[in-house]
mmCIF file of C-alpha atoms and ligand atoms in Angstrom:
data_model
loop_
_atom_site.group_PDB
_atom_site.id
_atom_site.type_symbol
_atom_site.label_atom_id
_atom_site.label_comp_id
_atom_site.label_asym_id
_atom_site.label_seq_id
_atom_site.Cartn_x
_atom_site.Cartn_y
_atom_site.Cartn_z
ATOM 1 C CA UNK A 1 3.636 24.562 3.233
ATOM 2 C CA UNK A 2 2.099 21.307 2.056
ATOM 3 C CA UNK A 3 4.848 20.165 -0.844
ATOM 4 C CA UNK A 4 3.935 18.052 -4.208
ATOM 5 C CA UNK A 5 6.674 15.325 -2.050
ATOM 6 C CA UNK A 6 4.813 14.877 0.915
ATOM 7 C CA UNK A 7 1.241 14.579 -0.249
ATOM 8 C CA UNK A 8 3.036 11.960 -2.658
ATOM 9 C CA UNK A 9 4.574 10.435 0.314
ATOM 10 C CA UNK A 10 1.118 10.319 2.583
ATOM 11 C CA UNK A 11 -0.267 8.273 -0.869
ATOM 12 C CA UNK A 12 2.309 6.125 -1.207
ATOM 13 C CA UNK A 13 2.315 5.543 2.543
ATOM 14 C CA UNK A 14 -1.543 5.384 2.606
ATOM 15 C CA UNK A 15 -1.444 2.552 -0.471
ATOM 16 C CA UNK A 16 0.877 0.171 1.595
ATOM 17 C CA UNK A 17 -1.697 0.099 4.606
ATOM 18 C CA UNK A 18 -4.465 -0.078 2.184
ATOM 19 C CA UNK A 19 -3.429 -2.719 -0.187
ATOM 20 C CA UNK A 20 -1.294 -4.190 1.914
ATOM 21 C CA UNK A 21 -3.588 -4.884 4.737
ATOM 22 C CA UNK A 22 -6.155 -6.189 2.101
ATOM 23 C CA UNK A 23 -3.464 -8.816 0.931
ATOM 24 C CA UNK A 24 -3.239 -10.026 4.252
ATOM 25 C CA UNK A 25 -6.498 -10.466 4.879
ATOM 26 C CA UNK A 26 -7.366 -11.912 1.340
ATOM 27 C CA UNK A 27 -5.139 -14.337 1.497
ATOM 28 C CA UNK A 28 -3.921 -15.178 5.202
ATOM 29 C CA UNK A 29 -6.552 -14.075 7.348
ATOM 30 C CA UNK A 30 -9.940 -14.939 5.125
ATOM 31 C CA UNK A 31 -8.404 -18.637 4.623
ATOM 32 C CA UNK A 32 -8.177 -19.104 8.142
ATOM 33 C CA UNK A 33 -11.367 -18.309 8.851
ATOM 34 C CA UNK A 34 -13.004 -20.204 6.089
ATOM 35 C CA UNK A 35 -10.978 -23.341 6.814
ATOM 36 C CA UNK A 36 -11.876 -23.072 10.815
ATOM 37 C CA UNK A 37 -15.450 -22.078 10.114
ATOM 38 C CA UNK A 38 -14.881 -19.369 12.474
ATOM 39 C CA UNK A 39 -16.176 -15.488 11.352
ATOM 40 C CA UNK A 40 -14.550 -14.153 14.362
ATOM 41 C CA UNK A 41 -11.251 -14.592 12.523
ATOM 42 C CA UNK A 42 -11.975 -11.844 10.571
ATOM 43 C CA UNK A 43 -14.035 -9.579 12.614
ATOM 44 C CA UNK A 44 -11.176 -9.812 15.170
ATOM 45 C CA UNK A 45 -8.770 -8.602 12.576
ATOM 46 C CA UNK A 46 -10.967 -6.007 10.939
ATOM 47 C CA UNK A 47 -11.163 -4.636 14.470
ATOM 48 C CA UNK A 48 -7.314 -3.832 14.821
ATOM 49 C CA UNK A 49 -6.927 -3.709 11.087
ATOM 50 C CA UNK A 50 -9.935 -0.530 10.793
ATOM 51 C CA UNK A 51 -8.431 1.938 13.113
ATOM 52 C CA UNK A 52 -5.466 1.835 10.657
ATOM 53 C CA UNK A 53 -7.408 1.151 7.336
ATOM 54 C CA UNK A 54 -10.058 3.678 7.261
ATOM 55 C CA UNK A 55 -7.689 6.673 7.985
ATOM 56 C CA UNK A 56 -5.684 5.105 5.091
ATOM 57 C CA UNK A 57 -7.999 5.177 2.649
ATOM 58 C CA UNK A 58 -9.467 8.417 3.757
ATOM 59 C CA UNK A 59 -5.644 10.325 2.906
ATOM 60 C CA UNK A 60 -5.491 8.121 0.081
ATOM 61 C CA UNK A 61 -8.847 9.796 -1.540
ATOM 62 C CA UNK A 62 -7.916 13.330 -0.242
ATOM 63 C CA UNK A 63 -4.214 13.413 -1.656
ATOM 64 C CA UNK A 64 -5.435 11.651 -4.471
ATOM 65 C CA UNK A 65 -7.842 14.237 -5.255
ATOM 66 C CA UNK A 66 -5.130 17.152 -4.951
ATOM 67 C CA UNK A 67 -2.583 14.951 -6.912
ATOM 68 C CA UNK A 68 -5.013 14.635 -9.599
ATOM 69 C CA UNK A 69 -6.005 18.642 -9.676
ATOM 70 C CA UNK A 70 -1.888 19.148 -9.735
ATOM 71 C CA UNK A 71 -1.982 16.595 -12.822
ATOM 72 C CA UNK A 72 -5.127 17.601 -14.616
ATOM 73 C CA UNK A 73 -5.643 21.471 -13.632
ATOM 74 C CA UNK A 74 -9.130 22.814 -14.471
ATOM 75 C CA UNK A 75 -12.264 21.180 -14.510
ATOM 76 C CA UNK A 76 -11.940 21.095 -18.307
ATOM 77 C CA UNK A 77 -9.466 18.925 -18.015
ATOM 78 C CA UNK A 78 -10.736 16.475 -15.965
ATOM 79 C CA UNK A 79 -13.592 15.508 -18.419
ATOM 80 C CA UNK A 80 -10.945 15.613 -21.202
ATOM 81 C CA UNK A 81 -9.399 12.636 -23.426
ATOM 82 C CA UNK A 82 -5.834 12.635 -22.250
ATOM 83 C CA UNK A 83 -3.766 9.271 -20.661
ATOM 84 C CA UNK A 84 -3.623 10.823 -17.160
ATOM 85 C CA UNK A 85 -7.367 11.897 -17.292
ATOM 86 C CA UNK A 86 -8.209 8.163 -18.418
ATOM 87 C CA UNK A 87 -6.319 7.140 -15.487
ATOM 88 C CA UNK A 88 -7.834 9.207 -13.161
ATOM 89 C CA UNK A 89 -10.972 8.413 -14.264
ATOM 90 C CA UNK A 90 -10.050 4.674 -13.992
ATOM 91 C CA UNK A 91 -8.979 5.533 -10.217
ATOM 92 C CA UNK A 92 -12.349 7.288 -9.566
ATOM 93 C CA UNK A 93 -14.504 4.326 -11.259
ATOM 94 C CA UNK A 94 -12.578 1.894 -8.823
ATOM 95 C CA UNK A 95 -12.909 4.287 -5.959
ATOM 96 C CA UNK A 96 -16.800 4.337 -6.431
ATOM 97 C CA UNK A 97 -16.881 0.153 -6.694
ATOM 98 C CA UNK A 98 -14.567 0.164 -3.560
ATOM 99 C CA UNK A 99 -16.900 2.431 -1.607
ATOM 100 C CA UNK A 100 -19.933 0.444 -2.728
ATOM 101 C CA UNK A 101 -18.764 -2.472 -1.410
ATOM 102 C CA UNK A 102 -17.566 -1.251 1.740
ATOM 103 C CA UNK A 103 -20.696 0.388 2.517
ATOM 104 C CA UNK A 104 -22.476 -2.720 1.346
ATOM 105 C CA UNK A 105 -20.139 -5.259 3.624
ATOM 106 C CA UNK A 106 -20.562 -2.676 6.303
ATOM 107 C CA UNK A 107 -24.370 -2.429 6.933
ATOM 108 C CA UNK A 108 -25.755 -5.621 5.159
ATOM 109 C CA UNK A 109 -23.239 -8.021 4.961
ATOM 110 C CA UNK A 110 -20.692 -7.495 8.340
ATOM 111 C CA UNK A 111 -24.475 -7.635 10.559
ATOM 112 C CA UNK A 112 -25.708 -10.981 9.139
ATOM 113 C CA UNK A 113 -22.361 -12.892 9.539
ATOM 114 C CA UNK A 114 -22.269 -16.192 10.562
ATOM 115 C CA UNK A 115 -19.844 -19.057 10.757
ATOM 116 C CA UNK A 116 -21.755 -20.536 7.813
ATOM 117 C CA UNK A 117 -21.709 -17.621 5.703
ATOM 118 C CA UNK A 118 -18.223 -16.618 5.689
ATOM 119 C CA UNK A 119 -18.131 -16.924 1.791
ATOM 120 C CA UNK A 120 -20.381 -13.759 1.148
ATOM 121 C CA UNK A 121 -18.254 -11.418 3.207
ATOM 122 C CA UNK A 122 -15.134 -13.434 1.611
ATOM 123 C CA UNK A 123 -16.266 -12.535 -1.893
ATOM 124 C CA UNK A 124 -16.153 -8.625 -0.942
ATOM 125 C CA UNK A 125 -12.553 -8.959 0.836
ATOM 126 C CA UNK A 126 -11.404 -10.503 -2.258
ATOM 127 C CA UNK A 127 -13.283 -7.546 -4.279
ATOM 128 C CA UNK A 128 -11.906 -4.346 -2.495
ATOM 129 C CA UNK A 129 -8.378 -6.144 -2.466
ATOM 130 C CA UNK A 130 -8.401 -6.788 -6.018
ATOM 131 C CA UNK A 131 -9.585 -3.304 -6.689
ATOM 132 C CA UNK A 132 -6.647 -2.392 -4.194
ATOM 133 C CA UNK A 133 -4.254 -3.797 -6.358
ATOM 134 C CA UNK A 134 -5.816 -2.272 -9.690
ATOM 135 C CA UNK A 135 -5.542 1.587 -8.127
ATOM 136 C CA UNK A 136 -1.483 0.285 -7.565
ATOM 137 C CA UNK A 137 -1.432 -0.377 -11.302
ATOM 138 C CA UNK A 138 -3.397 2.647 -12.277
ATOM 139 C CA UNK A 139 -1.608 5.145 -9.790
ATOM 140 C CA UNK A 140 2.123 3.716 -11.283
ATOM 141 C CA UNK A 141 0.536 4.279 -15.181
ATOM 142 C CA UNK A 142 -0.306 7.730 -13.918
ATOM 143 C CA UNK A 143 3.305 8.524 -13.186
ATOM 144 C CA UNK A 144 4.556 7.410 -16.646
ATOM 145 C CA UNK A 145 2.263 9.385 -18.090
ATOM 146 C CA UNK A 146 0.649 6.787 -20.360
ATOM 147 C CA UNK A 147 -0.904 3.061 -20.124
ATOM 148 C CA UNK A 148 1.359 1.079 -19.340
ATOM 149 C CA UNK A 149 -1.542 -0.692 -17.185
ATOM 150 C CA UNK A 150 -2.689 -1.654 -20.526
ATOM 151 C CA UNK A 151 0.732 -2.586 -21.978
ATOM 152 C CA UNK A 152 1.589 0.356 -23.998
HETATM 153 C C1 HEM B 201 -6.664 2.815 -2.240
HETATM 154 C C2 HEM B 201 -6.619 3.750 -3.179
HETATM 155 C C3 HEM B 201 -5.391 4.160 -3.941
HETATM 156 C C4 HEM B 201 -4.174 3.530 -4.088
HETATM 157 C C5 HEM B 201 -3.738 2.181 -3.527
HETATM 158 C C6 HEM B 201 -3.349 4.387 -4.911
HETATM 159 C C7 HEM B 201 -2.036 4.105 -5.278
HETATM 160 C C8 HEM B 201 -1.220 4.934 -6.008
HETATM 161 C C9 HEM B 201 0.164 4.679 -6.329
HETATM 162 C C10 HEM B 201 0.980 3.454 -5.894
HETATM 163 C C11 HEM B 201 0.617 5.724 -7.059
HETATM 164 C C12 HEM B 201 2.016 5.881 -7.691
HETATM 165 C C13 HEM B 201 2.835 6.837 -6.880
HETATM 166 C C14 HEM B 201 4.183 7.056 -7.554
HETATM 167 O O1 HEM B 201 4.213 7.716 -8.559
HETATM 168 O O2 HEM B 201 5.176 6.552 -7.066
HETATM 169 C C15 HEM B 201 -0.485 6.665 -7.222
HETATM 170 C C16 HEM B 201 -0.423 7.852 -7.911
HETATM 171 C C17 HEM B 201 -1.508 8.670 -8.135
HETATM 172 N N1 HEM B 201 -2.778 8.526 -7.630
HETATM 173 FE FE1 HEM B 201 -3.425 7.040 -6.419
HETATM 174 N N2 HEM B 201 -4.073 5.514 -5.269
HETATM 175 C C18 HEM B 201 -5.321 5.413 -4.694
HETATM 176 C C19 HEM B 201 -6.348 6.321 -4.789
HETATM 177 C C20 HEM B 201 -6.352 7.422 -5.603
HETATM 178 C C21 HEM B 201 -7.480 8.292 -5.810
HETATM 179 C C22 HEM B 201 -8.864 8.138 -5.178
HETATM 180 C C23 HEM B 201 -7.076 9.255 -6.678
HETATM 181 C C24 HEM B 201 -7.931 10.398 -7.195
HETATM 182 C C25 HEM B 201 -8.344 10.435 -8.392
HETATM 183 C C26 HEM B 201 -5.684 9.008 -7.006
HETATM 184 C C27 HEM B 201 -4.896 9.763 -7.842
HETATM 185 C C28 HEM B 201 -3.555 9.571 -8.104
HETATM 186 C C29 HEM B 201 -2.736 10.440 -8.933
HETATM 187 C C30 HEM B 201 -3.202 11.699 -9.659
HETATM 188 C C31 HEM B 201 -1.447 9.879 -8.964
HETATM 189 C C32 HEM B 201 -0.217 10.408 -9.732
HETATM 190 C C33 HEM B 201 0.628 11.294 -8.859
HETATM 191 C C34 HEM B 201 1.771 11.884 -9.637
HETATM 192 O O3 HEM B 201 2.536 11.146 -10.268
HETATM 193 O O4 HEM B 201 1.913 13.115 -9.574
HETATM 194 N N3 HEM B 201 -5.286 7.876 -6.320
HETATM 195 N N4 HEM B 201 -1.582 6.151 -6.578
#
């Protein structure tokens, strides 16, 4: 049987390779590149760094989902005015900005990239990780049951 533990433990597992990967690249990998003028930096990374990532975020939005339903119960609920259904709503507003500009790096940005336009692909690395961080702070509110996130 799938426990309450281990679907917590698959998204705390799946928020280190997300967020943590995105740190790396935001701040070791993308400087790199942009100092060297050299896109290959990152597309060399993202190559290793996908097979990893993607999975990650995909059991992050499945266990996520499930947490949630544990936490909110009916459908009622999830539309309601509570802290943990602010939250969650919080985590599905950044989930929808992080999927945007995924799919947006992916098929518009990621095909155009040059060594001279490193910036534009920068600018959506520093995006998704900043987001990454934000579903961190949201996800920890969630388990105190308040908004902390918002300093109360
Ligand atoms: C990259 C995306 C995400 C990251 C980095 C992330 C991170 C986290 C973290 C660090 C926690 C705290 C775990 C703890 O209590 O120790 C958490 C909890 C939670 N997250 Fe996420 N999360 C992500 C996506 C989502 C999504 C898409 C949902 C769906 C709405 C979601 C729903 C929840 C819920 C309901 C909890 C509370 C679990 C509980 O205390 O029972 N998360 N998240």
């Amino acid at each position: 049987m799938v426990t309450y533990y281990t679907l917590l433990c698959l998204h705390i597992l799946g928020a280190t390779i997300w967020v943590g990967g995105h740190l790396v690249l935001a701040t070791t990998i993308l400087p790199r590149a942009l100092k060297a003028r050299k896109a290959s930096i990152i597309t060399d990374f993202e190559q290793g760094y996908e097979r990893l990532g993607m999975p990650a975020l995909a059991v992050q939005i499945l266990t996520g989902l499930w947490l949630a339903h544990r936490l909110l119960g009916s459908a009622a609920n999830w539309l309601g005015d509570s802290p943990h259904a602010h939250m969650v709503h919080l985590k599905l507003l950044f989930l929808a900005a992080t999927v945007g500009l995924a799919i947006h790096a992916k098929t518009r940005v990621i095909p155009r990239l040059r060594d001279d336009n490193i910036p534009v692909l920068g600018a959506h690395i520093v995006g998704v990780t900043i987001l990454g961080v934000l579903f961190t702070f949201a996800g920890a509110s969630l388990r105190l049951g308040g908004y902390p996130l918002f300093g109360s």
